[in-house]
Amino acid sequence: MEIKSLLENINYNILSGLDDVEINSVQYDSRKVKSGDIFFAIEGFNVDGHKFINKAIDNGAKVIVVQKSVEYVEGITYISVEDSRKALALAASSYYGHPSRKMKIIGVTGTNGKTTSVFMLKAILEEKGYKVGLIGTIANYIGKTEIHTDKTTPESLELQGLFQEMVENGVDYCVMEVSSHSLDLHRVYGIEFAEGIFTNLTQDHLDFHKTFENYFNAKAKLFSMSKNSIINIDDTYGKRLVEMVKENITTYSLLKDSDLKAYNLNLHSRGIGFTLNHQGQEIVIQLSIPGKYNVYNALGCIGVALNEGVDLYTIKNALEKVTVPGRCEIVTLNNHLDFDVIVDYSHTPDSLENILKNVREFTPGRLICVFGCGGDRDRTKRPIMGGIGTELSDFAIITSDNPRTEDPFSIIEEIRAGVKKNNYEMIENRREAIKRAMCIAANGDIIVIAGKGHETYQILKDKTIDFDERKVVAEIIKELEL
């Protein structure tokens, strides 16, 4: 592919060489460069790609795209752009033949609810007969085929490659979680979204964004790229977003007048029911996932589905069957225990508060919570979560999550700094913490293991170990002969 075709929608300047050079592939990681490739030097969050230009040239790159001044190597074409991340996103789209234009893209952003929402959307669209791709935290899917993922939203080059794979496999819709990082780092730059959902905004990722206002502005970028916007107006920032977007908006709420409103909520131990009235048509939906916040998630997805021409009864049938790994997932359904264990991915103050408040509503006995906080992430939320985890539980066990490079005991101490009650223990080993909770659980109790959800690993300082909490609970049941 010629450079000038690859960069057709990008403002650029040739610093050295010509723009009719043929390139083989596009890369931003110097280690992956091969002979005849173009290398985009990206100024990253931790590493600056401009430092690896010579490595890329040694590996065979013959075209280098930069946004800074660099020393030239003879025989290499150098191209300058204003923002190499944006340029990479547009070039990746060109390289793969603009695959996002060949299917409809639906994006979901917000602090909580993204994963549940994309699974709900996938179920609804498949119920209607469409082939659906999914990009998210748990995994990526092309139809029924699961593909492992390391990031909520892949880098733009990998994202466009995944889009192309979906197009080749006949996908009609791609539903995707759109993280604030991906919006700020331009991984989805240049994509037109048919629909964008805003779920909510609560404290998270301030280690990256620094301020809440920056965090909100990052999320808001999705809606300048979306044809239609579906917004939760019970959220303060959702109301602000409505004022910013102004047109092609569908609002949803449990509390306020809105385009979509749920009422007559009926929470029970295996799900939640609600009534929806849409344009005079009333329908009762029974979700198989408990928790009031899942009604919010369902409303956002209903708004998208209606915009896309899906009828209410198809929506109802799909929502009543959908399940989401690691989101308020009861992992003791097939056991004859006198207590239940729920695994949930709640790893922010708001999500921990939500899961505990919702589980409390259907807990006949004690509510026991096992939780921690990840290392190398926002430290300001640790004492907040310590207060929430102990205040809203009858008993809490503070433990490790993914400590990464940090000392797990130091993380636990920072969590404990927010605790005001004396209803907790600290057990650093997560498996032992779960076992302790199961040993003290009695008839009617519910244990919530919060923080890791669907994850099947634990990241320690020097290694990553297998750690699937569904399996851990099953092993402990056998050990204790419960």
Coordinates of C-alpha atoms in Angstrom, one line a residue:
M1 CA 0.0 0.0 0.0
E2 CA 1.3 3.4 -0.9
I3 CA 1.9 5.9 1.9
K4 CA -0.2 8.6 0.3
S5 CA -3.2 6.1 0.2
L6 CA -2.6 5.0 3.8
L7 CA -2.5 8.7 5.0
E8 CA -5.3 10.0 2.7
N9 CA -7.4 11.5 5.5
I10 CA -4.5 12.8 7.5
N11 CA -2.7 16.2 7.5
Y12 CA 1.0 15.4 7.2
N13 CA 4.3 16.8 6.0
I14 CA 7.1 14.8 4.3
L15 CA 10.3 15.7 6.2
S16 CA 12.5 13.3 4.2
G17 CA 11.9 11.0 1.3
L18 CA 8.8 10.6 -0.8
D19 CA 5.1 9.7 -0.2
D20 CA 4.8 7.1 -3.1
V21 CA 6.7 4.5 -1.1
E22 CA 5.0 1.1 -0.8
I23 CA 4.7 -0.2 2.7
N24 CA 3.9 -3.8 3.9
S25 CA 2.3 -3.3 7.3
V26 CA 1.5 -0.7 10.0
Q27 CA 3.2 -0.9 13.4
Y28 CA 3.5 1.2 16.6
D29 CA 5.5 -1.4 18.6
S30 CA 9.2 -1.4 17.3
R31 CA 9.5 -5.1 18.4
K32 CA 6.9 -6.1 15.8
V33 CA 8.4 -4.2 12.9
K34 CA 9.5 -6.2 9.8
S35 CA 11.1 -5.2 6.5
G36 CA 9.1 -2.6 4.6
D37 CA 6.8 -1.5 7.4
I38 CA 5.7 2.0 8.5
F39 CA 6.3 2.8 12.2
F40 CA 4.2 5.3 14.1
A41 CA 6.2 6.8 17.0
I42 CA 3.5 7.2 19.8
E43 CA 4.1 9.3 22.8
G44 CA 2.6 6.8 25.4
F45 CA 1.4 7.1 28.9
N46 CA 4.6 5.4 30.3
V47 CA 6.9 5.0 27.2
D48 CA 7.6 7.4 24.3
G49 CA 7.8 5.5 21.0
H50 CA 10.1 8.2 19.6
K51 CA 12.9 6.6 21.7
F52 CA 12.5 3.3 19.7
I53 CA 12.7 4.7 16.2
N54 CA 16.3 3.4 15.6
K55 CA 15.1 0.0 16.8
A56 CA 12.3 0.1 14.3
I57 CA 14.7 1.0 11.5
D58 CA 17.0 -1.8 12.6
N59 CA 14.1 -4.2 12.3
G60 CA 13.3 -3.0 8.7
A61 CA 11.0 0.0 8.9
K62 CA 11.4 2.3 5.9
V63 CA 8.8 4.9 6.9
I64 CA 8.7 6.7 10.3
V65 CA 5.7 8.9 11.4
V66 CA 6.6 11.3 14.2
Q67 CA 5.1 14.2 16.1
K68 CA 8.5 15.5 17.5
S69 CA 11.8 16.5 16.0
V70 CA 14.1 13.6 15.5
E71 CA 17.4 12.9 13.8
Y72 CA 17.1 11.5 10.3
V73 CA 18.7 8.3 9.0
E74 CA 19.6 8.3 5.3
G75 CA 17.3 6.3 3.1
I76 CA 14.3 6.5 5.5
T77 CA 11.2 8.4 4.8
Y78 CA 10.1 10.7 7.7
I79 CA 6.6 12.1 8.0
S80 CA 5.4 14.6 10.7
V81 CA 1.9 14.8 12.0
E82 CA 0.3 16.9 14.7
D83 CA -0.8 13.8 16.8
S84 CA 0.6 10.4 16.0
R85 CA -2.1 8.6 18.0
K86 CA -4.8 10.1 15.9
A87 CA -2.8 9.5 12.7
L88 CA -2.4 5.8 13.7
A89 CA -6.1 5.4 14.2
L90 CA -7.0 6.9 10.8
A91 CA -4.1 5.0 9.1
A92 CA -5.2 1.7 10.7
S93 CA -8.7 2.2 9.4
S94 CA -7.4 2.9 5.9
Y95 CA -5.0 -0.1 6.0
Y96 CA -7.8 -2.5 6.9
G97 CA -10.2 -1.0 4.3
H98 CA -12.4 1.1 6.7
P99 CA -14.2 -1.9 8.3
S100 CA -16.2 0.1 10.8
R101 CA -18.1 1.6 7.9
K102 CA -19.2 -1.9 6.8
M103 CA -21.2 -2.7 10.0
K104 CA -23.0 -0.7 12.7
I105 CA -20.9 0.1 15.8
I106 CA -22.6 0.6 19.2
G107 CA -20.5 2.0 22.0
V108 CA -21.1 1.9 25.8
T109 CA -19.2 4.2 28.2
G110 CA -19.5 5.0 31.9
T111 CA -17.8 4.0 35.1
N112 CA -20.1 1.0 35.8
G113 CA -22.4 -1.1 33.7
K114 CA -20.5 -1.3 30.4
T115 CA -19.9 -5.0 30.5
T116 CA -23.4 -6.0 31.4
S117 CA -24.8 -3.6 28.8
V118 CA -22.8 -5.0 25.9
F119 CA -23.8 -8.6 26.8
M120 CA -27.5 -7.4 27.0
L121 CA -27.1 -5.7 23.6
K122 CA -25.5 -8.8 22.0
A123 CA -28.4 -10.9 23.3
I124 CA -31.1 -8.5 22.0
L125 CA -29.5 -8.2 18.5
E126 CA -28.9 -11.9 18.2
E127 CA -32.5 -12.6 19.2
K128 CA -33.5 -10.4 16.3
G129 CA -31.4 -12.5 14.0
Y130 CA -28.3 -10.4 13.5
K131 CA -24.7 -11.6 13.7
V132 CA -23.0 -9.7 16.5
G133 CA -19.4 -9.0 17.5
L134 CA -18.5 -7.9 21.0
I135 CA -15.5 -6.0 22.3
G136 CA -15.2 -5.8 26.1
T137 CA -13.5 -6.4 29.4
I138 CA -14.3 -10.1 29.8
A139 CA -13.5 -11.2 26.2
N140 CA -14.1 -10.3 22.6
Y141 CA -16.6 -12.3 20.5
I142 CA -17.2 -12.8 16.8
G143 CA -20.7 -14.3 16.9
K144 CA -20.3 -17.3 19.3
T145 CA -16.5 -17.5 19.0
E146 CA -14.7 -16.1 22.0
I147 CA -11.3 -14.2 21.6
H148 CA -9.2 -13.4 24.6
T149 CA -8.7 -9.7 25.4
D150 CA -6.1 -7.8 27.6
K151 CA -7.7 -4.4 27.3
T152 CA -11.2 -3.1 27.6
T153 CA -10.7 -1.2 24.3
P154 CA -7.8 -2.4 22.2
E155 CA -5.2 0.0 20.6
S156 CA -6.5 1.5 17.3
L157 CA -4.4 -0.8 15.1
E158 CA -5.6 -4.0 16.8
L159 CA -9.2 -2.6 17.0
Q160 CA -9.3 -2.0 13.3
G161 CA -7.9 -5.5 12.6
L162 CA -10.6 -7.0 14.8
F163 CA -13.3 -5.0 13.0
Q164 CA -12.0 -6.3 9.7
E165 CA -12.1 -9.9 11.1
M166 CA -15.7 -9.3 12.1
V167 CA -16.6 -7.9 8.6
E168 CA -15.0 -11.0 7.0
N169 CA -17.2 -13.2 9.2
G170 CA -20.4 -11.4 8.3
V171 CA -21.0 -9.4 11.5
D172 CA -23.9 -6.9 11.3
Y173 CA -23.3 -5.1 14.6
C174 CA -20.3 -4.6 16.8
V175 CA -21.2 -3.7 20.4
M176 CA -18.2 -2.4 22.4
E177 CA -17.2 -1.1 25.8
V178 CA -15.5 2.3 25.2
S179 CA -13.2 3.1 28.1
S180 CA -12.2 6.6 29.1
H181 CA -8.6 5.6 28.4
S182 CA -9.4 4.7 24.8
L183 CA -11.2 8.0 24.2
D184 CA -8.4 10.1 25.7
L185 CA -5.8 8.0 23.9
H186 CA -7.7 8.2 20.6
R187 CA -8.0 4.4 20.1
V188 CA -11.5 4.9 18.7
Y189 CA -10.7 8.2 16.9
G190 CA -12.4 8.5 13.5
I191 CA -15.1 5.8 14.2
E192 CA -18.7 6.7 13.6
F193 CA -20.9 5.1 16.2
A194 CA -24.6 4.4 15.3
E195 CA -25.5 4.5 19.0
G196 CA -23.7 5.6 22.2
I197 CA -24.9 4.8 25.7
F198 CA -23.9 6.7 28.8
T199 CA -24.4 4.6 32.0
N200 CA -23.1 6.8 34.9
L201 CA -20.0 8.5 36.2
T202 CA -18.4 7.7 39.6
Q203 CA -14.9 7.8 41.0
D204 CA -12.4 5.7 39.0
H205 CA -9.1 6.1 37.0
L206 CA -8.1 9.4 38.6
D207 CA -4.6 8.0 38.6
F208 CA -4.8 8.6 34.8
H209 CA -7.2 11.5 34.4
K210 CA -6.1 13.4 37.5
T211 CA -9.4 15.3 37.9
F212 CA -13.0 14.2 37.8
E213 CA -13.7 16.9 35.1
N214 CA -11.0 15.4 32.9
Y215 CA -12.6 12.0 33.4
F216 CA -16.0 13.3 32.4
N217 CA -14.7 15.1 29.4
A218 CA -13.0 11.9 28.2
K219 CA -16.3 10.0 28.4
A220 CA -18.2 12.8 26.7
K221 CA -16.0 12.4 23.5
L222 CA -18.0 9.3 22.6
F223 CA -21.1 11.3 22.0
S224 CA -19.5 13.7 19.6
M225 CA -18.9 10.6 17.5
S226 CA -22.3 9.0 17.9
K227 CA -25.3 9.4 15.6
N228 CA -27.7 8.7 18.5
S229 CA -27.1 9.1 22.3
I230 CA -28.8 7.2 25.0
I231 CA -28.3 8.8 28.4
N232 CA -29.0 8.0 32.1
I233 CA -30.5 11.3 33.4
D234 CA -30.6 10.0 37.0
D235 CA -26.8 10.5 37.0
T236 CA -25.7 14.1 37.6
Y237 CA -23.2 13.9 34.7
G238 CA -25.8 12.4 32.5
K239 CA -27.8 15.5 32.9
R240 CA -24.8 17.6 32.0
L241 CA -24.2 15.4 28.9
V242 CA -27.8 16.0 27.7
E243 CA -27.1 19.7 27.7
M244 CA -23.9 19.2 25.7
V245 CA -25.2 16.8 23.1
K246 CA -28.6 18.5 22.6
E247 CA -30.0 16.4 19.7
N248 CA -30.8 12.8 18.8
I249 CA -31.0 11.9 22.5
T250 CA -33.0 9.2 24.2
T251 CA -33.1 9.6 28.0
Y252 CA -33.8 6.9 30.6
S253 CA -34.5 7.0 34.3
L254 CA -36.0 5.3 37.3
L255 CA -36.7 8.7 39.1
K256 CA -37.4 11.4 36.5
D257 CA -39.6 12.0 33.5
S258 CA -37.7 10.5 30.6
D259 CA -38.2 8.8 27.2
L260 CA -37.8 5.4 28.9
K261 CA -38.8 4.8 32.5
A262 CA -39.0 1.6 34.6
Y263 CA -41.4 1.3 37.5
N264 CA -43.0 -1.4 39.7
L265 CA -39.5 -2.8 40.5
N266 CA -39.7 -6.3 42.1
L267 CA -36.3 -7.4 43.5
H268 CA -35.8 -11.1 44.4
S269 CA -32.9 -13.4 45.0
R270 CA -32.6 -14.6 41.4
G271 CA -33.2 -11.4 39.5
I272 CA -35.4 -8.3 39.3
G273 CA -38.6 -7.5 37.5
F274 CA -39.9 -4.2 36.2
T275 CA -42.5 -2.6 34.1
L276 CA -41.7 -0.4 31.0
N277 CA -44.1 1.8 29.2
H278 CA -43.1 2.9 25.8
Q279 CA -45.4 5.0 23.7
G280 CA -48.5 3.6 25.4
Q281 CA -47.3 -0.1 25.2
E282 CA -46.7 -1.6 28.7
I283 CA -44.5 -4.6 29.1
V284 CA -43.2 -6.5 32.2
I285 CA -39.5 -7.7 32.0
Q286 CA -38.0 -10.2 34.4
L287 CA -34.2 -10.0 34.4
S288 CA -32.3 -13.0 35.5
I289 CA -29.5 -10.8 37.0
P290 CA -30.4 -9.2 40.4
G291 CA -29.8 -5.6 41.3
K292 CA -31.6 -2.3 40.6
Y293 CA -28.6 -1.0 38.7
N294 CA -29.2 -3.7 36.1
V295 CA -32.6 -2.1 35.4
Y296 CA -30.6 1.0 34.4
N297 CA -28.4 -1.1 32.2
A298 CA -31.5 -2.7 30.6
L299 CA -33.1 0.6 29.9
G300 CA -30.0 1.9 28.1
C301 CA -30.0 -1.2 25.9
I302 CA -33.7 -0.9 25.3
G303 CA -33.1 2.6 24.0
V304 CA -30.5 1.4 21.5
A305 CA -32.6 -1.6 20.4
L306 CA -35.7 0.6 19.7
N307 CA -33.6 3.1 17.7
E308 CA -32.4 0.1 15.7
G309 CA -35.9 -1.1 14.9
V310 CA -36.1 -4.0 17.4
D311 CA -39.6 -4.7 18.8
L312 CA -40.3 -4.8 22.5
Y313 CA -41.2 -8.4 22.7
T314 CA -37.9 -9.5 21.0
I315 CA -36.2 -7.2 23.6
K316 CA -38.1 -8.8 26.4
N317 CA -37.3 -12.3 25.3
A318 CA -33.6 -11.6 25.0
L319 CA -33.2 -9.7 28.3
E320 CA -35.0 -12.5 30.3
K321 CA -32.4 -15.0 29.1
V322 CA -29.1 -13.0 29.3
T323 CA -26.4 -13.8 31.9
V324 CA -23.1 -12.0 32.4
P325 CA -20.0 -13.7 33.8
G326 CA -18.7 -12.2 37.0
R327 CA -21.5 -9.6 37.3
C328 CA -23.6 -10.4 40.4
E329 CA -23.0 -14.1 39.5
I330 CA -24.3 -16.6 42.0
V331 CA -21.6 -19.4 41.9
T332 CA -23.3 -21.7 44.4
L333 CA -26.5 -22.4 42.5
N334 CA -25.8 -26.1 42.0
N335 CA -24.8 -26.8 45.6
H336 CA -26.9 -27.7 48.6
L337 CA -25.5 -25.0 50.9
D338 CA -27.5 -23.0 53.4
F339 CA -25.7 -19.9 52.2
D340 CA -24.9 -18.4 48.8
V341 CA -21.7 -16.9 47.3
I342 CA -21.9 -14.1 44.7
V343 CA -18.9 -13.1 42.6
D344 CA -18.9 -9.5 41.3
Y345 CA -16.4 -7.3 39.5
S346 CA -17.2 -4.3 41.7
H347 CA -13.8 -2.6 42.1
T348 CA -14.8 1.1 42.5
P349 CA -16.5 2.8 45.5
D350 CA -19.8 3.2 43.6
S351 CA -19.9 -0.3 42.2
L352 CA -19.1 -1.8 45.7
E353 CA -21.8 0.3 47.3
N354 CA -24.3 -0.8 44.6
I355 CA -23.6 -4.5 44.9
L356 CA -23.8 -4.5 48.7
K357 CA -27.0 -2.4 48.8
N358 CA -28.7 -4.5 46.2
V359 CA -27.7 -7.8 47.7
R360 CA -28.8 -6.6 51.2
E361 CA -32.3 -6.3 49.9
F362 CA -32.7 -10.0 49.4
T363 CA -30.3 -11.3 52.1
P364 CA -32.3 -13.0 54.9
G365 CA -29.2 -13.5 57.1
R366 CA -25.9 -11.8 57.3
L367 CA -24.1 -10.1 54.4
I368 CA -20.4 -11.0 54.4
C369 CA -18.1 -9.1 52.0
V370 CA -14.6 -10.1 50.8
F371 CA -12.8 -7.3 49.0
G372 CA -9.6 -5.5 48.3
C373 CA -8.1 -2.9 45.9
G374 CA -5.7 -3.3 43.0
G375 CA -2.2 -2.2 43.1
D376 CA -0.7 0.5 40.8
R377 CA -4.1 2.1 40.4
D378 CA -6.0 5.0 42.0
R379 CA -5.0 5.1 45.6
T380 CA -7.6 7.7 46.7
K381 CA -10.4 5.2 46.4
R382 CA -8.9 2.7 48.9
P383 CA -10.1 4.3 52.2
I384 CA -13.4 5.1 50.6
M385 CA -13.9 1.4 49.7
G386 CA -12.8 0.4 53.2
G387 CA -15.6 2.5 54.7
I388 CA -18.2 1.2 52.2
G389 CA -17.2 -2.4 52.5
T390 CA -17.4 -2.4 56.3
E391 CA -20.4 0.0 56.7
L392 CA -22.7 -1.9 54.3
S393 CA -21.7 -5.5 55.4
D394 CA -22.4 -7.3 58.6
F395 CA -18.9 -8.6 58.4
A396 CA -16.0 -7.9 56.0
I397 CA -12.7 -9.5 55.2
I398 CA -10.2 -7.1 53.6
T399 CA -7.8 -8.9 51.3
S400 CA -5.6 -8.6 48.2
D401 CA -7.0 -8.0 44.8
N402 CA -4.3 -7.7 42.1
P403 CA -1.5 -6.1 44.1
R404 CA 0.8 -5.9 41.0
T405 CA 4.1 -4.2 42.0
E406 CA 2.8 -2.8 45.3
D407 CA 3.1 -4.4 48.8
P408 CA -0.3 -6.0 49.4
F409 CA -0.1 -5.3 53.1
S410 CA 0.4 -1.6 52.4
I411 CA -2.7 -1.6 50.2
I412 CA -4.7 -3.3 52.9
E413 CA -3.6 -0.7 55.5
E414 CA -4.7 2.1 53.1
I415 CA -8.1 0.4 52.8
R416 CA -8.3 0.1 56.6
A417 CA -7.7 3.9 57.0
G418 CA -11.3 4.5 55.9
V419 CA -12.9 1.9 58.3
K420 CA -14.9 3.2 61.2
K421 CA -16.4 0.0 62.5
N422 CA -14.9 -3.1 64.2
N423 CA -16.6 -5.7 62.0
Y424 CA -13.7 -6.9 59.9
E425 CA -10.6 -9.1 59.6
M426 CA -7.6 -8.6 57.4
I427 CA -6.3 -11.7 55.5
E428 CA -3.8 -10.9 52.8
N429 CA -4.1 -14.3 51.0
R430 CA -7.2 -14.0 48.9
R431 CA -8.0 -17.7 48.8
E432 CA -7.7 -17.9 52.6
A433 CA -9.9 -14.9 52.9
I434 CA -12.6 -16.5 50.8
K435 CA -12.2 -19.8 52.8
R436 CA -12.6 -17.8 56.1
A437 CA -15.8 -16.2 54.9
M438 CA -17.2 -19.6 53.9
C439 CA -16.2 -21.1 57.3
I440 CA -18.2 -18.5 59.2
A441 CA -21.2 -18.3 56.9
A442 CA -24.5 -19.6 58.4
N443 CA -28.0 -20.4 57.2
G444 CA -29.4 -17.5 55.1
D445 CA -26.1 -15.6 54.8
I446 CA -24.8 -14.3 51.5
I447 CA -21.1 -13.8 50.8
V448 CA -20.1 -11.2 48.2
I449 CA -16.6 -11.7 46.8
A450 CA -16.0 -8.3 45.2
G451 CA -13.3 -7.0 42.8
K452 CA -12.3 -9.7 40.3
G453 CA -15.5 -11.1 38.9
H454 CA -14.8 -12.8 35.6
E455 CA -11.0 -12.7 36.0
T456 CA -9.3 -16.1 36.1
Y457 CA -5.9 -14.8 37.4
Q458 CA -4.3 -12.8 40.1
I459 CA -1.4 -10.4 39.3
L460 CA 1.3 -10.5 42.0
K461 CA 4.6 -8.6 42.1
D462 CA 6.7 -11.3 40.4
K463 CA 4.1 -13.5 38.6
T464 CA 0.6 -14.0 37.5
I465 CA -1.2 -17.0 39.0
D466 CA -4.4 -18.9 38.0
F467 CA -7.2 -17.6 40.2
D468 CA -10.8 -18.3 39.0
E469 CA -13.1 -17.5 42.0
R470 CA -15.7 -19.9 40.7
K471 CA -13.2 -22.7 40.9
V472 CA -11.8 -21.5 44.2
V473 CA -15.2 -21.6 45.8
A474 CA -15.9 -25.1 44.4
E475 CA -12.5 -26.3 45.8
I476 CA -13.2 -24.9 49.2
I477 CA -16.7 -26.5 49.3
K478 CA -14.9 -29.9 48.7
E479 CA -12.2 -29.1 51.3
L480 CA -14.8 -28.2 53.9
E481 CA -17.1 -31.0 52.9
L482 CA -20.0 -28.6 52.8

